[in-house]
Every structure is written in C-alpha cells, then in structure tokens.
N, CA, C and O atoms as a MOPAC input file, in Angstrom:
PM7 MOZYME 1SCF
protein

 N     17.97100 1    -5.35900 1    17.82400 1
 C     17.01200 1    -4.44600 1    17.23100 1
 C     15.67800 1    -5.16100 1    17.07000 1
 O     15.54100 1    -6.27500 1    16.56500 1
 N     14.80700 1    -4.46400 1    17.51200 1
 C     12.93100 1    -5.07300 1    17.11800 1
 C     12.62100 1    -4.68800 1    15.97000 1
 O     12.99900 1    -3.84300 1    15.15900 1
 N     11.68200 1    -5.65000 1    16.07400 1
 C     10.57300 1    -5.41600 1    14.92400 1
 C     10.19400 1    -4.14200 1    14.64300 1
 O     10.09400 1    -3.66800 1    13.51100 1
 N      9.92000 1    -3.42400 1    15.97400 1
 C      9.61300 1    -1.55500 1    14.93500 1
 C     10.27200 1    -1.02100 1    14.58800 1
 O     10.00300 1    -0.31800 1    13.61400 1
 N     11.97700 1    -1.00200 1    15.34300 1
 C     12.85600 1    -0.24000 1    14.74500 1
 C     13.09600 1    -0.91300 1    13.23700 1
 O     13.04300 1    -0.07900 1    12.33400 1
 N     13.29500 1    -1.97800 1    12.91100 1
 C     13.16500 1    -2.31400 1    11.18600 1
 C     12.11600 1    -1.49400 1    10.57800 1
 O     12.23300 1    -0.79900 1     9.56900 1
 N     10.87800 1    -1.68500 1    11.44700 1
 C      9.76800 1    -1.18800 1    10.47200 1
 C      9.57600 1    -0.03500 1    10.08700 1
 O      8.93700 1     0.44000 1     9.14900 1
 N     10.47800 1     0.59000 1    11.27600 1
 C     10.77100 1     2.59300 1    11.03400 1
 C     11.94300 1     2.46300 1    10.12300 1
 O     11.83500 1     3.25900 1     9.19000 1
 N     12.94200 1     1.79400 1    10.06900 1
 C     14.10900 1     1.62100 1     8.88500 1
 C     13.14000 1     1.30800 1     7.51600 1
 O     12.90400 1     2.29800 1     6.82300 1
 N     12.79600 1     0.53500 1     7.25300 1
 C     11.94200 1     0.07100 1     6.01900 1
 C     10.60300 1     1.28200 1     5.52000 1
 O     10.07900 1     1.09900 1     4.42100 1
 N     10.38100 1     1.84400 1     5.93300 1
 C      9.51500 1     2.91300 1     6.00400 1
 C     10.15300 1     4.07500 1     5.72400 1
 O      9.60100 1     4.83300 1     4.92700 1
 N     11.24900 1     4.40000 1     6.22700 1
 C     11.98400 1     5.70700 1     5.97600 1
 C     12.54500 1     5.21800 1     4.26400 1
 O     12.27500 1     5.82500 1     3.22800 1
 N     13.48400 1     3.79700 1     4.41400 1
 C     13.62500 1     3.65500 1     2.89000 1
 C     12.79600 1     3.61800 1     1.66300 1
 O     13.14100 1     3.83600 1     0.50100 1
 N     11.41500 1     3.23700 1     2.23600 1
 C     10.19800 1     3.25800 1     0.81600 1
 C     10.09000 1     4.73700 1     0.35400 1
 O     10.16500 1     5.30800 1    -0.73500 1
 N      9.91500 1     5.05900 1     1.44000 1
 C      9.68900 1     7.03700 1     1.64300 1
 C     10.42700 1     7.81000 1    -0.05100 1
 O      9.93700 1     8.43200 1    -0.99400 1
 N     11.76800 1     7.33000 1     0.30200 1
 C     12.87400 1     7.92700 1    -0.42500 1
 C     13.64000 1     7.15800 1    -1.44300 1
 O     14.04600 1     7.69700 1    -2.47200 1
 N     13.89300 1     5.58700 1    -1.09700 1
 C     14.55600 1     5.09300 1    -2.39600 1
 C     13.14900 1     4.56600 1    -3.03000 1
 O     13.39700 1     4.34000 1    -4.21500 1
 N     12.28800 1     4.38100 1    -2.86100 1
 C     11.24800 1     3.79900 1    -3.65000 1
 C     10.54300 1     4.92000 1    -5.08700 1
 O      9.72800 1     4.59400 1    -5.95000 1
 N     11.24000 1     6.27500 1    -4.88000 1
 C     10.69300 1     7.26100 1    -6.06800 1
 C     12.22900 1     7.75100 1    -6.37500 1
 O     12.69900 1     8.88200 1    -6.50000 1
 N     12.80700 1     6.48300 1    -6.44600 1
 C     14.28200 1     6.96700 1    -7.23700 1
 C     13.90800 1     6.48200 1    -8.84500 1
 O     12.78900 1     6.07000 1    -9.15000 1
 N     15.20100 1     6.62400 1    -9.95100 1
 C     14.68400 1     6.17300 1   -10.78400 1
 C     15.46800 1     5.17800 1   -11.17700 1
 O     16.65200 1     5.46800 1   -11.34800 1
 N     15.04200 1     3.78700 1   -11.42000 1
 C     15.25000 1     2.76600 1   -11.79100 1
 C     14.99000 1     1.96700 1   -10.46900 1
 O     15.02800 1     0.74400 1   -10.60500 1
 N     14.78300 1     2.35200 1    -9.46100 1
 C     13.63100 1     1.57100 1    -8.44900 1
 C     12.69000 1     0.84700 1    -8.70400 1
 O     11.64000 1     1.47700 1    -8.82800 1
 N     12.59600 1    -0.37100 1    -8.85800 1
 C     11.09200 1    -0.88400 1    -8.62900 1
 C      9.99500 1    -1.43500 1    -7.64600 1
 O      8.77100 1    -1.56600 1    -7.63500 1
 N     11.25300 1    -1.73600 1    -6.68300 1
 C     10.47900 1    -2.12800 1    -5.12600 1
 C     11.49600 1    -1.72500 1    -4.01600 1
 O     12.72600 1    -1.68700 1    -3.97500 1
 N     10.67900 1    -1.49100 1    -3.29000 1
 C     11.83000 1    -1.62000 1    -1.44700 1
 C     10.70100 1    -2.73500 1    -0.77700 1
 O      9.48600 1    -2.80200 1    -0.59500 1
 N     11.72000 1    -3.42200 1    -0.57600 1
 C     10.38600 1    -4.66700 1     0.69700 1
 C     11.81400 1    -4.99600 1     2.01800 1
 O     12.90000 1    -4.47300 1     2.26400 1
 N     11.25600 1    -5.79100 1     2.40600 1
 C     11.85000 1    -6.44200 1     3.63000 1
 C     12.61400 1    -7.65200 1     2.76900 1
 O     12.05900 1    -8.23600 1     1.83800 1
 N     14.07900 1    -7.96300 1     3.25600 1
 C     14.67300 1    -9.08900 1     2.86400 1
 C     15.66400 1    -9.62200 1     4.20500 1
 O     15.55300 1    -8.96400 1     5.24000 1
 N     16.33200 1   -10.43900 1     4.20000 1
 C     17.15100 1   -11.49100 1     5.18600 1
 C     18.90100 1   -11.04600 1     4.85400 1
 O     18.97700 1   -10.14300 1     4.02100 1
 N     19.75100 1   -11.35800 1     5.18300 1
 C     21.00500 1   -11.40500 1     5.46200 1
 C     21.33500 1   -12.38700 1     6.80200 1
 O     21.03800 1   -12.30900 1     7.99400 1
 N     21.94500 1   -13.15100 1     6.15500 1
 C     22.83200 1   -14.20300 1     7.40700 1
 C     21.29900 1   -14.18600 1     8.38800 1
 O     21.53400 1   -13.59000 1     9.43900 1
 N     20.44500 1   -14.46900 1     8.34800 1
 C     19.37900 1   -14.52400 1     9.30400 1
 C     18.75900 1   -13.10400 1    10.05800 1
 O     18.17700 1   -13.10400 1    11.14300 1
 N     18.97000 1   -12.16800 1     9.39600 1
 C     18.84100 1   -10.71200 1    10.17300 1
 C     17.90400 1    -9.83900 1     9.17700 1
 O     18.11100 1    -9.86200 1     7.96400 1
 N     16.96500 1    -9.14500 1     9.69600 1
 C     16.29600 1    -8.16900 1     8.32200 1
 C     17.27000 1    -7.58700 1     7.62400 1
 O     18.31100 1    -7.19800 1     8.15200 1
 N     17.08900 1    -7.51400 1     6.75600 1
 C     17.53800 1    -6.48200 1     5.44600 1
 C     16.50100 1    -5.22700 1     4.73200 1
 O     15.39700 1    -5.01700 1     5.23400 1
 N     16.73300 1    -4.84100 1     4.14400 1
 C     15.99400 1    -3.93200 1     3.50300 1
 C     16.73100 1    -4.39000 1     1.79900 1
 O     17.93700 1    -4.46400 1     1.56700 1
 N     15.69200 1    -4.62400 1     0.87700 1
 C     15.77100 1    -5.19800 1    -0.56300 1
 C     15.03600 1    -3.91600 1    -1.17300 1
 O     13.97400 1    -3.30500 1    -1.04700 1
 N     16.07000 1    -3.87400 1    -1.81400 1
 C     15.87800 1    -2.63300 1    -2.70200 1
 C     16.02600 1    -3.55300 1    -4.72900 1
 O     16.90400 1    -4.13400 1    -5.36700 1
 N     14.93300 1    -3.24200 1    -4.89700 1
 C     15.11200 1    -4.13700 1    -6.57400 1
 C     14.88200 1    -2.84500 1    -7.57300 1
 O     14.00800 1    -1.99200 1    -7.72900 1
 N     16.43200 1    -3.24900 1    -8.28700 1
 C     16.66700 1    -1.54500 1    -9.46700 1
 C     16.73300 1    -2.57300 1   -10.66600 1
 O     17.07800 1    -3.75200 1   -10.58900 1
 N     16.27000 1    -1.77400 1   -11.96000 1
 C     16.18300 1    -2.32500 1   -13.07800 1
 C     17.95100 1    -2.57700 1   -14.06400 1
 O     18.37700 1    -3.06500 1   -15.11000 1
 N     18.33400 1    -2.00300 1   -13.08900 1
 C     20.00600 1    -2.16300 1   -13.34000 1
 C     20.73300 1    -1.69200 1   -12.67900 1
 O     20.34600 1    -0.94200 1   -11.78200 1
 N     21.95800 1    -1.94100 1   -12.86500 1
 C     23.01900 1    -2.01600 1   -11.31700 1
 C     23.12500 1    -0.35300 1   -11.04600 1
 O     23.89600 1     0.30900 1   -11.74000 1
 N     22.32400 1     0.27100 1   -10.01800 1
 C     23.36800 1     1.91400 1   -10.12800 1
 C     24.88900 1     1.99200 1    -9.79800 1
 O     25.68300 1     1.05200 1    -9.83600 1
 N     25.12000 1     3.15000 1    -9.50100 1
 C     26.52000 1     3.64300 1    -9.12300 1
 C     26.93200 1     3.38600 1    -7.31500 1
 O     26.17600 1     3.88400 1    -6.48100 1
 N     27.66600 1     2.91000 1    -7.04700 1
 C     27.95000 1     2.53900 1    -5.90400 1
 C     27.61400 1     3.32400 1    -4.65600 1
 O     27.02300 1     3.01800 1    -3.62000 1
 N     28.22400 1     4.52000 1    -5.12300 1
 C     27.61100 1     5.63600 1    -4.08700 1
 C     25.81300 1     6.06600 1    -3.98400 1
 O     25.35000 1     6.78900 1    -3.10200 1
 N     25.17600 1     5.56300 1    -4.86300 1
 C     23.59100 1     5.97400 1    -4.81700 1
 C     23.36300 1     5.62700 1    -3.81900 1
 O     22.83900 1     6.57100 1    -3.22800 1
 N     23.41800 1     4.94600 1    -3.31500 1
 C     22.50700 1     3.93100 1    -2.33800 1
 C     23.17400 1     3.71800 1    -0.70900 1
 O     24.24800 1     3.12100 1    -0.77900 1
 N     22.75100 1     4.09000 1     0.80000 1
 C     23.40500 1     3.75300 1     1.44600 1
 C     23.63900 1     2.13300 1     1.98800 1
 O     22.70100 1     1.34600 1     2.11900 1
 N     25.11600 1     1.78300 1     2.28600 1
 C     24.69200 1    -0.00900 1     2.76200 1
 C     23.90900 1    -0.38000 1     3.48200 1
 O     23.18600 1    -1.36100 1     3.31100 1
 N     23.93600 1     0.80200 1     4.98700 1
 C     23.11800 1     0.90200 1     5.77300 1
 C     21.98500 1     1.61300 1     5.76300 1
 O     21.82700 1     2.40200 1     4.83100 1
 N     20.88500 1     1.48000 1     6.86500 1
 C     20.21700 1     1.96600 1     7.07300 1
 C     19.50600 1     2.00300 1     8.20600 1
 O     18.45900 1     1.35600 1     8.24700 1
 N     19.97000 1     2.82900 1     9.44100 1
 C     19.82700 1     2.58500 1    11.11500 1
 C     19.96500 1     1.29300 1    11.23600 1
 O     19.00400 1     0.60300 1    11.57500 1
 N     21.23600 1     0.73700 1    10.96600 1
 C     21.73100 1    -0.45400 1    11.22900 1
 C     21.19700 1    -1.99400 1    10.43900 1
 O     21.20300 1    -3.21600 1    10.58200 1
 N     20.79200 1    -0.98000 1     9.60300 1
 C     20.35900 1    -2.64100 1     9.07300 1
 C     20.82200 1    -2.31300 1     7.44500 1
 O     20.79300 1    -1.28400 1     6.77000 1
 N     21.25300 1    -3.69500 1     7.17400 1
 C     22.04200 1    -3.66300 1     5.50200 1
 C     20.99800 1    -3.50400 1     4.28700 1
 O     19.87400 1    -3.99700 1     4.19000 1
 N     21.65800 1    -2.71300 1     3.43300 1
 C     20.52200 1    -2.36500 1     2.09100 1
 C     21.55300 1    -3.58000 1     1.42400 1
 O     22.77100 1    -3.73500 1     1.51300 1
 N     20.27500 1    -4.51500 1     0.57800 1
 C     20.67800 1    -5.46300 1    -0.45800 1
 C     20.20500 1    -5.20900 1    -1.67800 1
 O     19.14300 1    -5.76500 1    -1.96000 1
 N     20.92300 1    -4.21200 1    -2.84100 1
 C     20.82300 1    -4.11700 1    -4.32800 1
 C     20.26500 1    -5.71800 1    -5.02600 1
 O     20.95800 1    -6.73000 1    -5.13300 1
 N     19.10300 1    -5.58200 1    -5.35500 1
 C     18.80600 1    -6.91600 1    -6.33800 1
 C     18.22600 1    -6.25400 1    -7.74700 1
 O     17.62400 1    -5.18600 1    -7.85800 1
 N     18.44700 1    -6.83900 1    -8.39400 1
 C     18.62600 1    -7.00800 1    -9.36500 1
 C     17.46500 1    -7.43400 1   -10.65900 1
 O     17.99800 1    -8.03400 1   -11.59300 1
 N     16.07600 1    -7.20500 1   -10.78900 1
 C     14.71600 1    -7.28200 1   -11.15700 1
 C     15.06100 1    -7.74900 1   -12.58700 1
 O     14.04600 1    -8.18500 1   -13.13100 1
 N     16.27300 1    -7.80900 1   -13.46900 1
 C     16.25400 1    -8.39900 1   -14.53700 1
 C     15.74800 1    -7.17700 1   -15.62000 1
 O     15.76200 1    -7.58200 1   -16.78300 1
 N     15.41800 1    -6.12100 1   -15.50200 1
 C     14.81500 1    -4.97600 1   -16.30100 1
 C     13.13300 1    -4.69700 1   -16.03600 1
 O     12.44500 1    -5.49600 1   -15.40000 1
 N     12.57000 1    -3.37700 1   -16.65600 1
 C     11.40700 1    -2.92100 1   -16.18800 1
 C     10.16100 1    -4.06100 1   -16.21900 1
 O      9.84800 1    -4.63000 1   -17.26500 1
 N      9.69500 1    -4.23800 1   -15.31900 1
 C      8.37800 1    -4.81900 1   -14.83400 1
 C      7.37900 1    -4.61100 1   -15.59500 1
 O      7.35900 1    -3.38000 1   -15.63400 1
 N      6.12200 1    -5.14500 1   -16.53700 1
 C      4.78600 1    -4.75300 1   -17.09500 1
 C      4.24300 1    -6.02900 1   -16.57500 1
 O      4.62900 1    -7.17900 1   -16.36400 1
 N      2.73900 1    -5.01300 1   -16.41700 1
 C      1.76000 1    -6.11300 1   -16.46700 1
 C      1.67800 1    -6.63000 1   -17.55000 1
 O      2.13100 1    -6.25100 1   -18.63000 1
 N      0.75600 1    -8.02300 1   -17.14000 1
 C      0.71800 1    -8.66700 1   -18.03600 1
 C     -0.56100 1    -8.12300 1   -19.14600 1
 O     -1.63600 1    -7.57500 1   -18.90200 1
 N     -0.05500 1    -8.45400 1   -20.18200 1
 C     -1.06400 1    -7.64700 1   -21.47700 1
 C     -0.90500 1    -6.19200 1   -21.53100 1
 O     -1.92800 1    -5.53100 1   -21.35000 1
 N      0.03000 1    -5.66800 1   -21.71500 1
 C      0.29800 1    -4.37700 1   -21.90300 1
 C      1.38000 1    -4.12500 1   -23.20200 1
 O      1.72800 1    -2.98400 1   -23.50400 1

C-alpha cells in the first residue's frame, strides 16, 4: 500500500472518528514498521466503537491520559 492510499485511509478517519466524543486526535502512527492510524480518546471506549481496520491499515486506541487544556485556562 502507498503513501496515498494511507492518506485517503487517514482522511476518511479524521472525517468521522475525529467528531466522536471523547476523541481528541486522529494522526498517523506505526505498527511493527507499517502506518497506523492513532486515534487518542480521553478514556478507553467500548470495543465495538471503533473499527481495527481501516482499508487495511490498523486503528491504534491511545490513550491521552484525560481531556487536553491549554495552558492557562
């Protein structure tokens, strides 16, 4: 798989898991040396939320530690 087909995978996932709730980022991440798609939730969801895949490439649940603020807020 190339570089665009990730970039059309990673793009379709911002689209849709990125205005879920307890989402805080979708970026690009690694597996065993291969893109991933990193999905960072403010706590663990339910197993079924989320697909593993995504046109062949693995979604990795991380884990942000709880909600994000800027600083001085």
């Amino acid at each position: 798989m190339d570089g665009e087909e990730f970039q059309r995978a990673l793009d379709e996932a911002q689209s849709w898991m990125g205005v879920r709730l307890g989402v805080i980022a979708v970026g690009q991440g690694e597996v065993d040396g291969r893109p991933a798609i990193d999905v960072w939730v403010t706590s663990p969801p339910p197993p079924d939320r989320f697909p593993q895949q995504l046109r062949g490439f693995p979604v990795v649940l991380r884990d942000s530690g709880g909600q994000i603020r800027a600083q001085g807020t």
